[in-house]
CSV table of C-alpha atoms and ligand atoms in Angstrom, one decimal:
chain,number,residue,atom,x,y,z
R,1,MET,CA,-104.8,-58.9,157.9
R,2,SER,CA,-107.7,-55.8,158.0
R,3,ASN,CA,-110.0,-57.6,158.5
R,4,ARG,CA,-108.9,-60.2,161.3
R,5,ILE,CA,-112.5,-60.0,164.0
R,6,SER,CA,-110.4,-59.6,167.6
R,7,LEU,CA,-112.5,-61.1,170.8
R,8,THR,CA,-112.8,-57.2,171.6
R,9,ARG,CA,-114.7,-56.5,169.0
R,10,TYR,CA,-116.7,-59.6,169.0
R,11,LEU,CA,-117.9,-59.4,172.1
R,12,VAL,CA,-118.5,-55.5,171.1
R,13,GLU,CA,-120.5,-56.2,167.8
R,14,GLN,CA,-122.6,-58.9,170.6
R,15,GLN,CA,-123.4,-56.3,172.9
R,16,ARG,CA,-124.2,-54.0,169.8
R,17,ASP,CA,-126.0,-55.4,166.6
R,18,HIS,CA,-127.1,-58.7,168.7
R,19,GLY,CA,-128.0,-57.3,172.3
R,20,HIS,CA,-126.7,-60.9,173.8
R,21,ILE,CA,-124.3,-59.0,176.3
R,22,PRO,CA,-124.5,-56.1,178.7
R,23,SER,CA,-121.7,-54.5,179.4
R,24,GLN,CA,-121.0,-56.3,182.8
R,25,LEU,CA,-120.9,-59.7,180.9
R,26,ARG,CA,-119.2,-58.3,177.8
R,27,LEU,CA,-115.9,-56.7,180.5
R,28,LEU,CA,-116.4,-60.7,182.4
R,29,LEU,CA,-116.4,-62.5,179.0
R,30,GLU,CA,-112.7,-60.2,178.7
R,31,VAL,CA,-111.4,-60.1,182.0
R,32,VAL,CA,-111.7,-64.2,181.5
R,33,ALA,CA,-110.2,-64.4,178.5
R,34,ARG,CA,-107.4,-62.6,179.8
R,35,ALA,CA,-107.0,-64.4,182.5
R,36,CYS,CA,-106.2,-67.1,179.8
R,37,LYS,CA,-103.7,-66.1,177.6
R,38,SER,CA,-101.7,-65.5,181.3
R,39,ILE,CA,-102.6,-68.8,182.1
R,40,SER,CA,-101.1,-70.5,178.4
R,41,GLN,CA,-97.7,-68.0,179.3
R,42,ALA,CA,-98.0,-70.9,182.3
R,43,VAL,CA,-98.4,-73.7,180.8
R,44,ASN,CA,-95.8,-73.1,177.9
R,45,LYS,CA,-93.1,-72.6,180.2
R,46,GLY,CA,-93.4,-75.5,181.7
R,47,ALA,CA,-90.4,-76.9,182.6
R,48,LEU,CA,-87.9,-73.4,181.9
R,49,GLY,CA,-91.6,-71.8,184.6
R,50,GLY,CA,-90.2,-74.8,187.1
R,51,VAL,CA,-94.7,-74.6,186.7
R,52,LEU,CA,-94.3,-78.5,187.1
R,53,GLY,CA,-95.4,-81.6,189.2
R,54,SER,CA,-97.3,-81.5,191.9
R,55,ALA,CA,-98.3,-79.0,194.8
R,56,GLY,CA,-97.8,-81.8,197.1
R,57,SER,CA,-101.5,-80.8,198.2
R,58,GLU,CA,-104.9,-81.7,197.7
R,59,ASN,CA,-107.9,-80.1,196.0
R,60,VAL,CA,-111.8,-81.2,197.2
R,61,GLN,CA,-112.5,-84.0,195.1
R,62,GLY,CA,-108.8,-86.1,196.6
R,63,GLU,CA,-107.1,-85.6,194.1
R,64,VAL,CA,-103.4,-84.4,193.9
R,65,GLN,CA,-102.9,-81.0,193.0
R,66,LYS,CA,-100.7,-79.9,190.1
R,67,LYS,CA,-98.7,-77.1,190.8
R,68,LEU,CA,-100.2,-75.2,187.5
R,69,ASP,CA,-103.8,-76.3,188.9
R,70,ILE,CA,-103.0,-73.9,191.7
R,71,ILE,CA,-100.7,-71.2,189.5
R,72,ALA,CA,-103.8,-71.4,187.2
R,73,ASN,CA,-106.7,-71.3,189.6
R,74,GLU,CA,-104.9,-68.2,191.7
R,75,VAL,CA,-104.5,-65.9,188.3
R,76,LEU,CA,-108.7,-66.6,187.5
R,77,ILE,CA,-109.0,-65.1,191.6
R,78,GLU,CA,-107.3,-62.6,190.8
R,79,ALA,CA,-107.8,-61.4,187.6
R,80,ASN,CA,-111.6,-61.1,188.2
R,81,GLU,CA,-111.9,-59.9,192.2
R,82,TRP,CA,-111.2,-56.3,191.3
R,83,GLY,CA,-113.6,-55.5,188.2
R,84,GLY,CA,-116.8,-55.0,189.7
R,85,HIS,CA,-119.2,-57.9,187.6
R,86,LEU,CA,-119.0,-60.1,189.9
R,87,ALA,CA,-120.1,-61.4,193.0
R,88,ALA,CA,-118.6,-64.7,193.7
R,89,MET,CA,-116.2,-67.3,192.1
R,90,ALA,CA,-116.3,-71.5,192.8
R,91,SER,CA,-113.4,-73.7,191.2
R,92,GLU,CA,-112.4,-77.4,191.6
R,93,GLU,CA,-109.5,-76.2,193.6
R,94,MET,CA,-111.8,-74.8,196.4
R,95,ASP,CA,-113.8,-76.6,198.3
R,96,GLY,CA,-116.6,-73.6,199.1
R,97,ILE,CA,-117.3,-71.1,197.1
R,98,TYR,CA,-114.6,-67.0,196.9
R,99,VAL,CA,-117.0,-64.0,197.6
R,100,VAL,CA,-115.3,-61.2,196.4
R,101,PRO,CA,-114.0,-59.1,199.6
R,102,ASN,CA,-115.9,-56.0,200.7
R,103,ARG,CA,-113.4,-54.3,199.1
R,104,TYR,CA,-114.4,-54.5,195.4
R,105,PRO,CA,-117.4,-54.1,194.4
R,106,GLN,CA,-119.9,-56.4,193.8
R,107,GLY,CA,-121.6,-57.3,190.3
R,108,GLU,CA,-124.7,-59.4,189.8
R,109,TYR,CA,-123.1,-62.6,188.3
R,110,LEU,CA,-121.4,-66.0,189.5
R,111,LEU,CA,-118.1,-67.1,187.5
R,112,LEU,CA,-117.6,-71.0,187.9
R,113,PHE,CA,-114.2,-72.9,186.8
R,114,ASP,CA,-111.8,-76.0,186.0
R,115,PRO,CA,-109.2,-74.1,186.0
R,116,LEU,CA,-106.6,-76.3,184.7
R,117,ASP,CA,-108.9,-80.0,182.9
R,118,GLY,CA,-106.2,-82.5,181.9
R,119,SER,CA,-103.9,-82.0,185.2
R,120,SER,CA,-102.2,-85.6,184.9
R,121,ASN,CA,-101.5,-84.6,180.8
R,122,ILE,CA,-99.3,-81.9,182.1
R,123,ASP,CA,-96.5,-83.0,183.0
R,124,VAL,CA,-96.7,-85.7,179.1
R,125,ASN,CA,-97.5,-81.6,177.1
R,126,VAL,CA,-100.3,-83.3,176.5
R,127,SER,CA,-103.4,-80.4,175.9
R,128,ILE,CA,-104.9,-79.1,178.9
R,129,GLY,CA,-107.0,-76.6,179.5
R,130,THR,CA,-109.9,-73.8,181.6
R,131,ILE,CA,-113.1,-74.9,181.6
R,132,PHE,CA,-116.2,-71.6,182.5
R,133,SER,CA,-119.8,-71.2,183.2
R,134,VAL,CA,-121.2,-67.8,184.2
R,135,LEU,CA,-124.6,-68.0,186.2
R,136,LYS,CA,-126.5,-64.7,187.0
R,137,LYS,CA,-126.6,-64.5,190.7
R,138,PRO,CA,-130.4,-64.8,192.1
R,139,GLU,CA,-132.6,-61.9,192.2
R,140,GLY,CA,-133.1,-60.6,195.8
R,141,SER,CA,-130.5,-62.1,197.8
R,142,SER,CA,-128.5,-59.8,199.4
R,143,GLY,CA,-125.4,-61.7,200.0
R,144,VAL,CA,-123.8,-64.2,198.3
R,145,ASP,CA,-124.4,-68.1,199.4
R,146,GLU,CA,-123.3,-71.5,198.2
R,147,LYS,CA,-126.7,-71.4,197.7
R,148,ASP,CA,-127.1,-69.4,194.8
R,149,PHE,CA,-124.5,-71.4,192.5
R,150,LEU,CA,-127.1,-74.2,192.1
R,151,GLN,CA,-128.5,-73.4,189.2
R,152,PRO,CA,-129.4,-75.9,186.3
R,153,GLY,CA,-127.1,-75.5,183.2
R,154,SER,CA,-130.0,-74.4,181.7
R,155,GLN,CA,-129.1,-70.8,183.4
R,156,GLN,CA,-126.2,-70.5,181.6
R,157,VAL,CA,-125.2,-67.4,180.5
R,158,ALA,CA,-122.2,-67.4,179.3
R,159,ALA,CA,-120.1,-70.8,178.8
R,160,GLY,CA,-116.4,-72.2,177.6
R,161,TYR,CA,-113.1,-72.9,177.9
R,162,CYS,CA,-109.3,-72.2,176.6
R,163,VAL,CA,-107.5,-74.8,175.2
R,164,TYR,CA,-103.7,-75.1,175.9
R,165,GLY,CA,-102.6,-77.1,172.5
R,166,PRO,CA,-100.1,-76.3,169.8
R,167,GLN,CA,-102.4,-73.4,169.6
R,168,THR,CA,-104.1,-71.8,172.4
R,169,THR,CA,-108.2,-71.5,171.2
R,170,LEU,CA,-110.8,-70.1,173.5
R,171,VAL,CA,-114.1,-71.2,172.8
R,172,LEU,CA,-117.1,-69.5,174.3
R,173,THR,CA,-121.1,-69.4,173.7
R,174,VAL,CA,-123.4,-66.6,174.8
R,175,GLY,CA,-126.2,-68.5,174.1
R,176,ASP,CA,-126.3,-67.6,170.1
R,177,GLY,CA,-123.3,-70.3,168.4
R,178,VAL,CA,-120.2,-71.3,169.0
R,179,ALA,CA,-117.7,-69.2,167.4
R,180,MET,CA,-113.4,-70.1,168.2
R,181,PHE,CA,-111.1,-67.9,168.6
R,182,THR,CA,-107.1,-68.7,168.1
R,183,LEU,CA,-104.4,-66.2,170.2
R,184,ASP,CA,-102.3,-64.9,167.7
R,185,ARG,CA,-98.8,-64.6,170.0
R,186,GLU,CA,-97.2,-61.6,168.8
R,187,GLN,CA,-100.1,-59.4,169.2
R,188,GLY,CA,-101.3,-61.3,172.4
R,189,SER,CA,-105.0,-61.5,171.2
R,190,PHE,CA,-106.9,-63.5,170.3
R,191,VAL,CA,-108.5,-63.8,167.4
R,192,LEU,CA,-111.7,-65.1,165.3
R,193,THR,CA,-110.7,-67.6,163.7
R,194,GLN,CA,-115.0,-69.9,163.0
R,195,GLU,CA,-117.6,-68.9,164.3
R,196,ASN,CA,-121.1,-70.9,163.8
R,197,VAL,CA,-119.3,-74.2,165.0
R,198,ARG,CA,-121.5,-77.2,164.3
R,199,ILE,CA,-121.2,-80.1,165.0
R,200,PRO,CA,-121.7,-83.0,161.9
R,201,GLU,CA,-125.3,-85.2,164.0
R,202,ASP,CA,-123.2,-88.3,162.6
R,203,THR,CA,-120.2,-89.7,163.4
R,204,LYS,CA,-118.1,-92.4,163.2
R,205,GLU,CA,-115.2,-91.5,166.7
R,206,PHE,CA,-116.0,-92.1,170.6
R,207,ALA,CA,-114.4,-91.4,172.7
R,208,ILE,CA,-114.0,-93.6,176.3
R,209,ASN,CA,-111.6,-94.9,178.7
R,210,MET,CA,-112.3,-98.6,177.1
R,211,SER,CA,-110.1,-99.5,180.6
R,212,ASN,CA,-112.6,-99.4,182.8
R,213,MET,CA,-114.9,-101.7,179.5
R,214,ARG,CA,-115.3,-104.5,183.0
R,215,HIS,CA,-117.2,-102.4,185.1
R,216,TRP,CA,-120.6,-100.2,182.4
R,217,ASP,CA,-123.6,-100.4,182.6
R,218,ALA,CA,-125.3,-102.9,180.6
R,219,PRO,CA,-126.4,-100.4,177.1
R,220,VAL,CA,-122.8,-98.8,177.6
R,221,LYS,CA,-121.2,-101.6,176.9
R,222,ARG,CA,-123.7,-102.9,173.9
R,223,TYR,CA,-123.4,-99.1,173.0
R,224,ILE,CA,-119.4,-99.7,172.7
R,225,ASP,CA,-120.0,-103.2,171.8
R,226,GLU,CA,-121.5,-102.2,168.5
R,227,CYS,CA,-118.9,-99.7,167.6
R,228,LEU,CA,-116.4,-101.7,168.2
R,229,ALA,CA,-117.9,-104.6,166.0
R,230,GLY,CA,-117.7,-101.8,162.8
R,231,LYS,CA,-119.0,-102.8,158.8
R,232,ASP,CA,-120.7,-106.4,159.8
R,233,GLY,CA,-122.2,-105.6,163.4
R,234,PRO,CA,-125.5,-103.6,164.3
R,235,ARG,CA,-124.2,-100.5,162.5
R,236,GLY,CA,-123.2,-101.6,158.8
R,237,LYS,CA,-119.9,-99.4,159.4
R,238,ASP,CA,-116.6,-99.4,161.1
R,239,PHE,CA,-115.4,-96.9,163.9
R,240,ASN,CA,-112.3,-95.0,165.6
R,241,MET,CA,-111.6,-94.3,169.2
R,242,ARG,CA,-110.3,-91.0,170.7
R,243,TRP,CA,-109.2,-91.0,173.7
R,244,ILE,CA,-106.8,-87.9,174.7
R,245,ALA,CA,-108.2,-88.0,179.3
R,246,SER,CA,-108.7,-84.2,178.9
R,247,MET,CA,-112.3,-83.3,178.4
R,248,VAL,CA,-111.0,-79.8,177.2
R,249,ALA,CA,-109.3,-81.7,174.0
R,250,ASP,CA,-111.8,-84.7,173.7
R,251,VAL,CA,-114.4,-82.2,173.7
R,252,HIS,CA,-112.0,-79.4,171.9
R,253,ARG,CA,-112.4,-82.4,168.3
R,254,ILE,CA,-115.7,-82.9,168.7
R,255,LEU,CA,-117.1,-79.1,168.0
R,256,THR,CA,-114.5,-79.2,165.3
R,257,ARG,CA,-115.3,-82.7,163.9
R,258,GLY,CA,-118.1,-84.1,165.6
R,259,GLY,CA,-118.2,-87.6,168.2
R,260,ILE,CA,-118.9,-88.7,170.9
R,261,PHE,CA,-117.6,-88.1,174.5
R,262,MET,CA,-118.7,-90.7,177.2
R,263,TYR,CA,-118.4,-90.8,180.8
R,264,PRO,CA,-120.1,-92.7,182.1
R,265,TRP,CA,-121.2,-94.6,186.1
R,266,ASP,CA,-119.7,-97.8,186.6
R,267,LYS,CA,-119.4,-100.1,189.4
R,268,ARG,CA,-116.0,-98.8,190.6
R,269,GLU,CA,-117.4,-96.1,192.7
R,270,PRO,CA,-120.8,-97.0,193.0
R,271,GLU,CA,-122.4,-94.5,195.3
R,272,LYS,CA,-121.1,-91.4,192.6
R,273,ALA,CA,-123.5,-90.5,189.9
R,274,GLY,CA,-120.1,-90.4,187.7
R,275,LYS,CA,-116.6,-89.5,187.5
R,276,LEU,CA,-116.8,-85.2,186.1
R,277,ARG,CA,-118.2,-82.3,187.4
R,278,LEU,CA,-121.3,-81.0,186.9
R,279,MET,CA,-121.1,-77.0,187.3
R,280,TYR,CA,-117.9,-76.9,186.0
R,281,GLU,CA,-116.5,-78.5,183.9
R,282,ALA,CA,-120.8,-80.8,182.6
R,283,ASN,CA,-123.2,-78.0,182.3
R,284,PRO,CA,-120.3,-76.2,180.0
R,285,MET,CA,-119.7,-78.8,177.8
R,286,ALA,CA,-123.0,-78.9,177.4
R,287,MET,CA,-123.9,-75.7,176.4
R,288,LEU,CA,-121.6,-75.7,174.1
R,289,VAL,CA,-122.3,-79.0,172.8
R,290,GLU,CA,-126.4,-77.8,172.0
R,291,GLN,CA,-125.4,-74.4,171.1
R,292,ALA,CA,-123.4,-76.4,168.3
R,293,GLY,CA,-126.3,-78.4,167.4
R,294,GLY,CA,-125.2,-81.2,169.3
R,295,ALA,CA,-126.6,-83.1,171.8
R,296,ALA,CA,-125.7,-83.4,176.2
R,297,THR,CA,-127.0,-85.9,178.9
R,298,ASN,CA,-126.1,-88.2,181.5
R,299,ALA,CA,-127.4,-91.2,180.1
R,300,ARG,CA,-130.9,-90.4,180.6
R,301,GLN,CA,-131.6,-86.1,181.3
R,302,ARG,CA,-130.7,-83.9,179.3
R,303,ILE,CA,-127.8,-82.5,181.7
R,304,LEU,CA,-128.8,-78.6,181.0
R,305,ASP,CA,-131.6,-79.8,183.1
R,306,LEU,CA,-130.0,-81.6,186.5
R,307,GLN,CA,-130.9,-79.5,189.3
R,308,PRO,CA,-127.1,-79.6,191.5
R,309,THR,CA,-127.8,-79.7,195.0
R,310,LYS,CA,-123.8,-80.0,196.0
R,311,LEU,CA,-121.6,-77.7,194.0
R,312,HIS,CA,-119.1,-80.2,193.4
R,313,GLU,CA,-121.4,-83.2,192.8
R,314,ARG,CA,-120.1,-85.5,190.2
R,315,VAL,CA,-122.3,-86.7,186.5
R,316,SER,CA,-122.5,-89.6,184.6
R,317,VAL,CA,-121.4,-87.1,181.0
R,318,VAL,CA,-122.5,-89.1,177.1
R,319,LEU,CA,-122.5,-85.6,174.6
R,320,GLY,CA,-121.3,-85.0,170.9
R,321,SER,CA,-123.1,-86.3,167.9
R,322,LYS,CA,-126.4,-85.4,168.1
R,323,ASN,CA,-127.4,-89.1,167.0
R,324,GLU,CA,-124.8,-92.1,168.5
R,325,VAL,CA,-126.1,-89.3,171.9
R,326,GLU,CA,-129.5,-90.3,171.8
R,327,ARG,CA,-128.5,-93.9,170.9
R,328,VAL,CA,-126.9,-94.3,173.7
R,329,THR,CA,-129.7,-92.5,175.2
R,330,ALA,CA,-132.9,-94.5,174.6
R,331,TYR,CA,-130.2,-98.1,175.1
R,332,HIS,CA,-130.4,-96.5,178.9
R,333,LEU,CA,-133.4,-95.7,178.7
R,334,GLN,CA,-134.9,-98.9,177.1
R,335,GLY,CA,-133.5,-100.7,180.3
J,401,LIG,P1,-109.4,-91.2,183.0
J,401,LIG,C1,-108.8,-85.2,184.2
J,401,LIG,O1,-108.7,-85.3,184.7
J,401,LIG,C2,-110.6,-85.5,183.9
J,401,LIG,O2,-111.3,-85.3,184.6
J,401,LIG,C3,-110.9,-85.2,182.4
J,401,LIG,O3,-110.5,-83.8,182.2
J,401,LIG,C4,-111.0,-86.5,181.4
J,401,LIG,O4,-112.1,-86.5,180.1
J,401,LIG,C5,-110.8,-87.7,182.3
J,401,LIG,O5,-111.1,-86.9,183.9
J,401,LIG,C6,-110.1,-88.5,182.1
J,401,LIG,O6,-110.3,-89.7,183.5
J,401,LIG,O7,-110.1,-91.9,184.1
J,401,LIG,O8,-109.5,-91.1,181.8
J,401,LIG,O9,-107.1,-90.8,183.2
């Protein structure tokens, strides 16, 4: 038992021995982890906590908000606003940014999050999660406003998610590889259960919502058709398919055993670049996947290189096992 490393010890050692995280960033990550523990408690109560079902409101995306979406958003705001490590926050559930109130000291970091990703799964007891991304406020700007958030994903100083499934697991990178921490409910603390996470470069497992097939662009259709053709087809091997409709759960499987996740642009809403959001879904997941040796593109470009123009902009996402992501991207670039 004594050789178990807590999240706190891991972060202290990252700060002290590797110089990767200043104390304010370590504090930020500890606070986010504590907020995720509170969200996990609320999620685990389910019907017993009266937290299931719709809140009767819509978010900035025009999506029906679940009660737990709003609870999770409030938990993250309340946990982070007083600590002095943040200048402002942005959330899938809020139209504009949330500037830390004047009654609290302002810090140098910006926190972005999808407080509860995969909401459609909440009421059917399927894994959901919190996704977060950390940026530094640009030097020299006196106040803070939305444009300070519009930085490419390559500028993230930390990223992670917490998946609320059979276990509650926090997955984190500060730019020095990916580590996983499982919540020990008896101790009430996250314990290091895997570090130096690596995604296999090849896979036989793809994740995509097949019901959208008739709306896909030709390169996506080509790639999936080749996977479906199996060992007698051009790929010379059989593939398996998974689709949990909860990005956190699908990405966690890929970080754990490899695979490719795709939510590409499609013809249903051609004016939108994709369904998923760049700033607080694609960017943090892309940082984690790349730090674990995988790849993440919008089917043409590296996601972390994309220059955002709007806080809630959407993006096409292809991420996971490097060789498969490169194949899909190559099909798009060939046209
Ligand atoms: P669909 C959840 O709402 C989400 O944003 C992601 O977590 C998930 O990958 C995707 O949407 C599922 O979308 O169209 O399959 O329901």
